[in-house]
Amino acid sequence: MQSTDLEGILVVSIEQAVAAPYLSGRLAGAGARVLKIERPEGDFSRGYDRLVQGESAYFVWLNGGKESVCLDLREAAARDLLARMIARADIFIQNLAPGAITRMGFDPEVLRKNDPRLITVSISGYGDTGPDRHLKAYDLLVQAESGLSGITGTPEGMARVGVSVGDIAAGMTAHSAVLQALLARERTGQGRHIAVSLFHALGDWMNVPYLQYVYGGKVAPRAGLLHPTIAPYGAYTCADGKAILFAIQNGREWRQFCIDVLDQPDLAEDARFIDNSARVANRSALDGYVNAVFSRLSRPAVISRLEDARIAYGRVSTLEDLAQHPQNRLITVETPSGPVQMLAPGALIDNTLPDFGPVPALGAHTAAAWAEFGAETSRHD
C-alpha cells in the first residue's frame, strides 16, 4: 500500500543526479505529489548506465512515483509555467549550479517573501556562504575535499567509498530538515529556507576523525577492513579462503572471545591486550593469535564459535552474495522498460513494505502539466 502520510503536499523540484532526487524520492514515497522538472534532454542521471533493462540504476532507484515535466527554462513561457507551479507548491527544491536559480528569477528568498508558507530547499556543493560557495561539486570531489578519502582505503592508497555517500548524506540531511519544517509549519504557519551542501552533510559524518585529530592529535589511519581505533575489529580470512568480519566492543566480549573463540582464556589477562588502547597498540601481535586460529577453521566453524560467544560478526559479501542474501527485503517498481525489483528502503513501517509509484519516462507528464498549470492559479485558491 502506498503511503498517504504526505498526501496533499505538492513538491516542485528542479533536480538532477542523486542528492535532490533522493530527497524528493523519499517525499514521493510518503505520498507527496512531486513534479520533477527536467531539462529537455532529461536528468543526466538517466544516462549514467543502461543496466536495468535499458534504464539507469541511479534513476530507477530515486525517481519512483514522480511526474516528469520537461521544461527549457531558457524560454520565458517555460519559466512562467514554473512560476505558476511554485505558486501552488508547498515545497520547492533545486540543486542547480551555484547562482543559476537566482539568474532564472526564482531566488528562494524572494519566493518566500511572496509566499511565507513555502518551504524552499537548495542543495549545493559547499553551501550558500564561504569562499567555496561558487564551486560546482559532485560526490567523489566532495569525498576528497571533506577528508573522507584520506581515511578510506588501505595503507597503500586512498579509495572512494563504493556508493555516492556525499550525495546520500546530503539527501538524507535535507529529508530530515524538510520533515522538521513541515511540522513547524503546522504550528506556526510559516515555511523556511533549508540550505544543505554535500560538503557540510559529509562533514557532519566526519566528526569522529575530526575530533580525534583536533583534540587528540590523532590521524585515523587507512586500515582497509580493519577498524582504525578498535581492536580486534575487522576482516580475517578463514581456512576455506572466505573472510569474516567481527567486532569486540568491550572487556566482557574480549574475555568471551578469548575463551570461546580462540580457546585461550589466559590471553584475556595479557597486559598487551588488557584494554582496547593496548590491543590497538599491539594489533600486529593480536592479529597473529587471531589468524593462527582462523586459518585452521572454515568460515562456518568460526561463525559457530562467534555465535556461541555472542560476538557480533558479518560475512564479507560479494555483490553475488548480496543478491542472494536471505535477509533482503525487495520492492517492485514499474519502469518504462517493465517491472524491476530492488532493495527496499531501510524503514519498515507497521511491518509493511513501501509501495513506490512508477518511474516516469522522460517528459511523460509535460503535456498534463501545461494543461493543469497553464492558466494563472494559486495554491491558496
Short mmCIF file of C-alpha atoms in Angstrom, two decimals, residues 21 154 195-197 216 226 249 267 270 340 356 363:
data_model
loop_
_atom_site.label_atom_id
_atom_site.label_comp_id
_atom_site.label_asym_id
_atom_site.label_seq_id
_atom_site.Cartn_x
_atom_site.Cartn_y
_atom_site.Cartn_z
CA PRO A 21 16.28 13.29 -6.24
CA THR A 154 44.48 0.89 2.73
CA ALA A 195 20.32 25.05 2.66
CA VAL A 196 22.15 21.72 2.52
CA SER A 197 25.53 21.10 0.97
CA GLY A 216 43.83 14.31 20.39
CA LEU A 226 40.24 -3.20 9.93
CA GLN A 249 33.37 -3.67 21.75
CA LEU A 267 45.07 -14.23 26.72
CA ASP A 270 47.68 -10.50 28.85
CA VAL A 340 12.15 -4.00 -11.61
CA PHE A 356 6.62 3.30 -4.76
CA GLY A 363 8.56 14.12 -20.21
#
